[in-house]
mmCIF file of C-alpha atoms in Angstrom:
data_model
loop_
_atom_site.group_PDB
_atom_site.id
_atom_site.type_symbol
_atom_site.label_atom_id
_atom_site.label_comp_id
_atom_site.label_asym_id
_atom_site.label_seq_id
_atom_site.Cartn_x
_atom_site.Cartn_y
_atom_site.Cartn_z
ATOM 1 C CA MET A 1013 1.570 -32.665 34.091
ATOM 2 C CA GLY A 1014 -0.821 -31.661 36.899
ATOM 3 C CA ALA A 1015 0.510 -28.102 36.844
ATOM 4 C CA GLN A 1016 -0.056 -27.892 33.076
ATOM 5 C CA LYS A 1017 -3.644 -29.100 33.428
ATOM 6 C CA GLU A 1018 -4.255 -26.546 36.159
ATOM 7 C CA SER A 1019 -2.799 -23.801 33.975
ATOM 8 C CA ASP A 1020 -4.954 -24.862 31.009
ATOM 9 C CA LYS A 1021 -8.053 -24.897 33.210
ATOM 10 C CA LYS A 1022 -7.260 -21.431 34.523
ATOM 11 C CA ASN A 1023 -6.806 -20.103 30.982
ATOM 12 C CA ARG A 1024 -10.110 -21.645 29.893
ATOM 13 C CA ASN A 1025 -11.901 -20.063 32.831
ATOM 14 C CA ARG A 1026 -10.335 -16.685 32.118
ATOM 15 C CA ASP A 1027 -11.356 -16.936 28.460
ATOM 16 C CA ALA A 1028 -14.908 -17.869 29.473
ATOM 17 C CA ILE A 1029 -15.117 -14.833 31.757
ATOM 18 C CA ILE A 1030 -13.740 -12.553 29.041
ATOM 19 C CA LYS A 1031 -16.228 -13.942 26.518
ATOM 20 C CA ALA A 1032 -19.160 -13.385 28.885
ATOM 21 C CA ALA A 1033 -17.885 -9.943 29.919
ATOM 22 C CA ARG A 1034 -17.655 -8.884 26.289
ATOM 23 C CA GLN A 1035 -21.404 -9.348 25.906
ATOM 24 C CA VAL A 1036 -22.101 -7.622 29.214
ATOM 25 C CA PHE A 1037 -20.017 -4.559 28.333
ATOM 26 C CA ASN A 1038 -21.757 -4.471 24.950
ATOM 27 C CA LYS A 1039 -25.128 -4.399 26.694
ATOM 28 C CA TYR A 1040 -24.488 -2.026 29.593
ATOM 29 C CA GLY A 1041 -21.371 -0.091 28.631
ATOM 30 C CA TYR A 1042 -18.334 0.138 30.885
ATOM 31 C CA GLU A 1043 -19.682 2.528 33.513
ATOM 32 C CA LYS A 1044 -22.964 0.685 34.162
ATOM 33 C CA THR A 1045 -21.489 -2.812 34.160
ATOM 34 C CA ARG A 1046 -21.108 -4.406 37.587
ATOM 35 C CA MET A 1047 -19.076 -7.420 38.605
ATOM 36 C CA GLU A 1048 -22.381 -9.088 39.484
ATOM 37 C CA HIS A 1049 -23.441 -8.809 35.834
ATOM 38 C CA ILE A 1050 -20.242 -10.492 34.675
ATOM 39 C CA ALA A 1051 -20.495 -13.208 37.320
ATOM 40 C CA LYS A 1052 -24.065 -14.008 36.338
ATOM 41 C CA ALA A 1053 -23.293 -14.009 32.596
ATOM 42 C CA SER A 1054 -20.309 -16.311 33.063
ATOM 43 C CA GLY A 1055 -22.154 -18.646 35.432
ATOM 44 C CA LYS A 1056 -19.609 -18.102 38.197
ATOM 45 C CA GLY A 1057 -19.693 -16.645 41.676
ATOM 46 C CA LYS A 1058 -18.477 -13.095 42.193
ATOM 47 C CA SER A 1059 -15.587 -14.360 44.340
ATOM 48 C CA SER A 1060 -14.527 -16.630 41.477
ATOM 49 C CA ILE A 1061 -14.325 -13.639 39.139
ATOM 50 C CA TYR A 1062 -12.005 -11.880 41.591
ATOM 51 C CA TYR A 1063 -9.782 -14.967 41.642
ATOM 52 C CA TYR A 1064 -8.995 -14.391 37.970
ATOM 53 C CA PHE A 1065 -9.277 -10.601 37.731
ATOM 54 C CA GLU A 1066 -8.539 -7.894 40.265
ATOM 55 C CA SER A 1067 -11.172 -5.454 39.013
ATOM 56 C CA LYS A 1068 -13.779 -4.595 36.404
ATOM 57 C CA GLU A 1069 -11.163 -2.407 34.706
ATOM 58 C CA GLN A 1070 -8.811 -5.369 34.315
ATOM 59 C CA ILE A 1071 -11.576 -7.448 32.742
ATOM 60 C CA PHE A 1072 -12.491 -4.599 30.387
ATOM 61 C CA GLN A 1073 -8.841 -4.235 29.425
ATOM 62 C CA SER A 1074 -8.668 -7.938 28.546
ATOM 63 C CA VAL A 1075 -11.855 -7.674 26.470
ATOM 64 C CA VAL A 1076 -10.688 -4.565 24.621
ATOM 65 C CA LEU A 1077 -7.201 -5.886 23.886
ATOM 66 C CA LYS A 1078 -8.663 -9.138 22.558
ATOM 67 C CA GLU A 1079 -10.954 -7.173 20.241
ATOM 68 C CA ALA A 1080 -8.163 -4.777 19.205
ATOM 69 C CA ILE A 1081 -5.930 -7.673 18.140
ATOM 70 C CA ALA A 1082 -8.761 -9.311 16.185
ATOM 71 C CA PHE A 1083 -9.711 -5.971 14.573
ATOM 72 C CA ARG A 1084 -6.172 -5.324 13.356
ATOM 73 C CA ARG A 1085 -5.624 -8.917 12.219
ATOM 74 C CA THR A 1086 -8.834 -8.867 10.156
ATOM 75 C CA ILE A 1087 -7.772 -5.703 8.332
ATOM 76 C CA ILE A 1088 -4.230 -6.943 7.678
ATOM 77 C CA ASP A 1089 -5.519 -10.290 6.384
ATOM 78 C CA ALA A 1090 -7.945 -8.499 4.060
ATOM 79 C CA ILE A 1091 -5.446 -6.118 2.478
ATOM 80 C CA SER A 1092 -2.709 -8.752 2.198
ATOM 81 C CA GLN A 1093 -4.832 -10.687 -0.289
ATOM 82 C CA ASN A 1094 -4.469 -7.990 -2.953
ATOM 83 C CA ASP A 1095 -1.336 -6.702 -4.708
ATOM 84 C CA ASN A 1096 -2.832 -3.478 -6.083
ATOM 85 C CA PRO A 1097 -2.182 -0.602 -3.620
ATOM 86 C CA ALA A 1098 -5.247 1.313 -4.840
ATOM 87 C CA ASP A 1099 -7.429 -1.740 -4.203
ATOM 88 C CA LYS A 1100 -5.766 -2.155 -0.809
ATOM 89 C CA ILE A 1101 -6.958 1.300 0.204
ATOM 90 C CA LYS A 1102 -10.523 0.478 -0.808
ATOM 91 C CA ILE A 1103 -10.351 -2.893 0.965
ATOM 92 C CA TYR A 1104 -8.869 -1.209 4.023
ATOM 93 C CA VAL A 1105 -11.731 1.285 4.294
ATOM 94 C CA LEU A 1106 -14.446 -1.262 3.460
ATOM 95 C CA THR A 1107 -13.112 -3.834 5.919
ATOM 96 C CA ARG A 1108 -12.609 -1.280 8.658
ATOM 97 C CA MET A 1109 -16.153 0.033 8.319
ATOM 98 C CA SER A 1110 -17.737 -3.406 8.021
ATOM 99 C CA ILE A 1111 -16.230 -4.789 11.240
ATOM 100 C CA ILE A 1112 -16.431 -1.734 13.508
ATOM 101 C CA LYS A 1113 -19.720 -2.828 15.078
ATOM 102 C CA THR A 1114 -18.364 -6.343 15.608
ATOM 103 C CA TYR A 1115 -15.712 -4.989 17.974
ATOM 104 C CA ASN A 1116 -17.882 -2.554 19.877
ATOM 105 C CA ASN A 1117 -15.890 -2.567 23.131
ATOM 106 C CA PHE A 1118 -12.687 -1.703 21.296
ATOM 107 C CA GLN A 1119 -14.451 1.160 19.532
ATOM 108 C CA MET A 1120 -15.926 2.289 22.859
ATOM 109 C CA ALA A 1121 -12.440 2.439 24.341
ATOM 110 C CA ILE A 1122 -10.913 4.511 21.551
ATOM 111 C CA LYS A 1123 -13.866 6.860 21.106
ATOM 112 C CA SER A 1124 -15.439 7.484 24.490
ATOM 113 C CA THR A 1125 -13.958 10.516 26.233
ATOM 114 C CA SER A 1126 -15.508 9.299 29.497
ATOM 115 C CA LEU A 1127 -13.072 6.378 29.526
ATOM 116 C CA ARG A 1128 -9.902 8.430 29.090
ATOM 117 C CA HIS A 1129 -9.323 8.315 32.852
ATOM 118 C CA LEU A 1130 -8.385 4.644 32.432
ATOM 119 C CA ASP A 1131 -4.633 4.421 31.948
ATOM 120 C CA PHE A 1132 -4.736 1.521 29.505
ATOM 121 C CA VAL A 1133 -7.320 3.372 27.365
ATOM 122 C CA ARG A 1134 -4.994 6.359 27.024
ATOM 123 C CA ARG A 1135 -2.107 4.087 26.075
ATOM 124 C CA LEU A 1136 -4.273 2.115 23.657
ATOM 125 C CA ASN A 1137 -5.376 5.282 21.856
ATOM 126 C CA ILE A 1138 -1.790 6.403 21.330
ATOM 127 C CA PHE A 1139 -0.653 2.960 20.194
ATOM 128 C CA TYR A 1140 -3.667 2.305 17.957
ATOM 129 C CA ASP A 1141 -3.436 5.685 16.207
ATOM 130 C CA SER A 1142 0.263 5.198 15.478
ATOM 131 C CA GLU A 1143 -0.280 1.616 14.270
ATOM 132 C CA GLU A 1144 -3.139 2.584 11.952
ATOM 133 C CA ILE A 1145 -1.134 5.459 10.484
ATOM 134 C CA ARG A 1146 1.879 3.186 10.030
ATOM 135 C CA LEU A 1147 -0.223 0.543 8.275
ATOM 136 C CA PHE A 1148 -1.753 3.074 5.896
ATOM 137 C CA LYS A 1149 1.623 4.699 5.268
ATOM 138 C CA ASN A 1150 3.000 1.313 4.188
ATOM 139 C CA ILE A 1151 0.197 1.017 1.617
ATOM 140 C CA LEU A 1152 1.061 4.483 0.301
ATOM 141 C CA LEU A 1153 4.775 3.693 0.097
ATOM 142 C CA GLU A 1154 4.008 0.484 -1.773
ATOM 143 C CA GLY A 1155 1.839 2.506 -4.162
ATOM 144 C CA VAL A 1156 4.618 5.021 -4.745
ATOM 145 C CA GLU A 1157 7.122 2.232 -5.374
ATOM 146 C CA LYS A 1158 4.792 0.562 -7.884
ATOM 147 C CA LYS A 1159 4.026 3.918 -9.564
ATOM 148 C CA TYR A 1160 0.356 3.914 -8.553
ATOM 149 C CA PHE A 1161 0.614 7.022 -6.363
ATOM 150 C CA SER A 1162 2.525 10.266 -6.289
ATOM 151 C CA VAL A 1163 2.888 11.275 -2.654
ATOM 152 C CA ASN A 1164 5.271 14.010 -1.537
ATOM 153 C CA ASP A 1165 4.850 13.411 2.188
ATOM 154 C CA PRO A 1166 3.658 9.853 3.034
ATOM 155 C CA ASP A 1167 3.572 10.604 6.777
ATOM 156 C CA LEU A 1168 1.284 13.615 6.366
ATOM 157 C CA ALA A 1169 -0.858 11.828 3.762
ATOM 158 C CA ALA A 1170 -1.330 8.838 6.071
ATOM 159 C CA ILE A 1171 -2.227 11.009 9.064
ATOM 160 C CA ALA A 1172 -4.673 13.137 7.039
ATOM 161 C CA THR A 1173 -6.373 10.100 5.523
ATOM 162 C CA ILE A 1174 -6.761 8.179 8.768
ATOM 163 C CA MET A 1175 -8.112 11.233 10.564
ATOM 164 C CA SER A 1176 -10.590 11.802 7.710
ATOM 165 C CA VAL A 1177 -11.810 8.212 7.776
ATOM 166 C CA LYS A 1178 -12.189 8.258 11.568
ATOM 167 C CA GLY A 1179 -13.990 11.597 11.384
ATOM 168 C CA ILE A 1180 -16.613 10.397 8.916
ATOM 169 C CA GLU A 1181 -17.199 6.880 10.259
ATOM 170 C CA ASP A 1182 -19.884 7.951 12.777
ATOM 171 C CA TYR A 1183 -21.888 9.472 9.922
ATOM 172 C CA LEU A 1184 -21.441 6.391 7.760
ATOM 173 C CA LEU A 1185 -22.468 4.012 10.527
ATOM 174 C CA ARG A 1186 -25.809 5.813 10.859
ATOM 175 C CA ILE A 1187 -26.722 4.918 7.265
ATOM 176 C CA GLU A 1188 -29.103 1.957 7.372
ATOM 177 C CA ASN A 1189 -29.630 1.466 3.623
ATOM 178 C CA PRO A 1190 -26.877 -0.956 2.449
ATOM 179 C CA GLU A 1191 -26.809 0.459 -1.089
ATOM 180 C CA ILE A 1192 -26.405 4.052 0.085
ATOM 181 C CA TYR A 1193 -23.824 2.935 2.644
ATOM 182 C CA THR A 1194 -21.733 1.159 -0.016
ATOM 183 C CA SER A 1195 -22.087 4.151 -2.359
ATOM 184 C CA ARG A 1196 -20.823 6.530 0.345
ATOM 185 C CA ILE A 1197 -17.856 4.246 1.026
ATOM 186 C CA ASP A 1198 -17.027 4.203 -2.684
ATOM 187 C CA ASP A 1199 -17.224 8.017 -2.796
ATOM 188 C CA LEU A 1200 -14.921 8.275 0.222
ATOM 189 C CA VAL A 1201 -12.361 5.959 -1.369
ATOM 190 C CA LYS A 1202 -12.471 7.957 -4.615
ATOM 191 C CA ILE A 1203 -11.792 11.167 -2.701
ATOM 192 C CA ILE A 1204 -8.853 9.488 -0.952
ATOM 193 C CA LEU A 1205 -7.435 8.164 -4.211
ATOM 194 C CA TYR A 1206 -8.211 10.953 -6.637
ATOM 195 C CA GLY A 1207 -8.923 14.045 -4.581
ATOM 196 C CA LEU A 1208 -11.442 16.696 -5.573
ATOM 197 C CA VAL A 1209 -9.784 18.392 -8.526
ATOM 198 C CA LYS A 1210 -10.926 17.255 -11.958
ATOM 199 C CA SER A 1211 -7.995 15.938 -13.986
ATOM 200 C CA GLU A 1212 -7.268 17.314 -17.441
ATOM 201 C CA ASN A 1213 -7.720 14.891 -20.327
#
């Protein structure tokens, strides 16, 4: 029983450090963050931080992975609440864009070229890209099965769409007017669903 209590206490302390470090990395970025910052934010001594984590990189990895899991879970929960594949695509894009800023450290890890020297960041980028493409491909396949979509190559369509969304998200995130932002998202979803060619009546 004593061992279990000690384990629970250790997990709580680790979680508290990760929670504090998340805010610190948000404020300073990875490169400028120091262990002293994390120690101060978590209310612990620097030596205590090293008891739970070997390095700043290990703490950052824990923060990023926690955010990555929450980011993916939020999107999956959102799209699973709708049976219409076309609506799922819109919900996917809207949800993704609305929560990006919430998980800033995760976005920092997958976007910042200055962090590519970190081994876990390289692995995360490969894994995250493949997971996002797989998730979107499943929506497309469901749409084909339900006769909503006509897709000759679901793999290529998923890759092209995800790369397009990722390519335009920086532009969209700079839009401060909520109405214009929502309008641009709607336009993006329409392009994804219907393309650019006007259909014949």
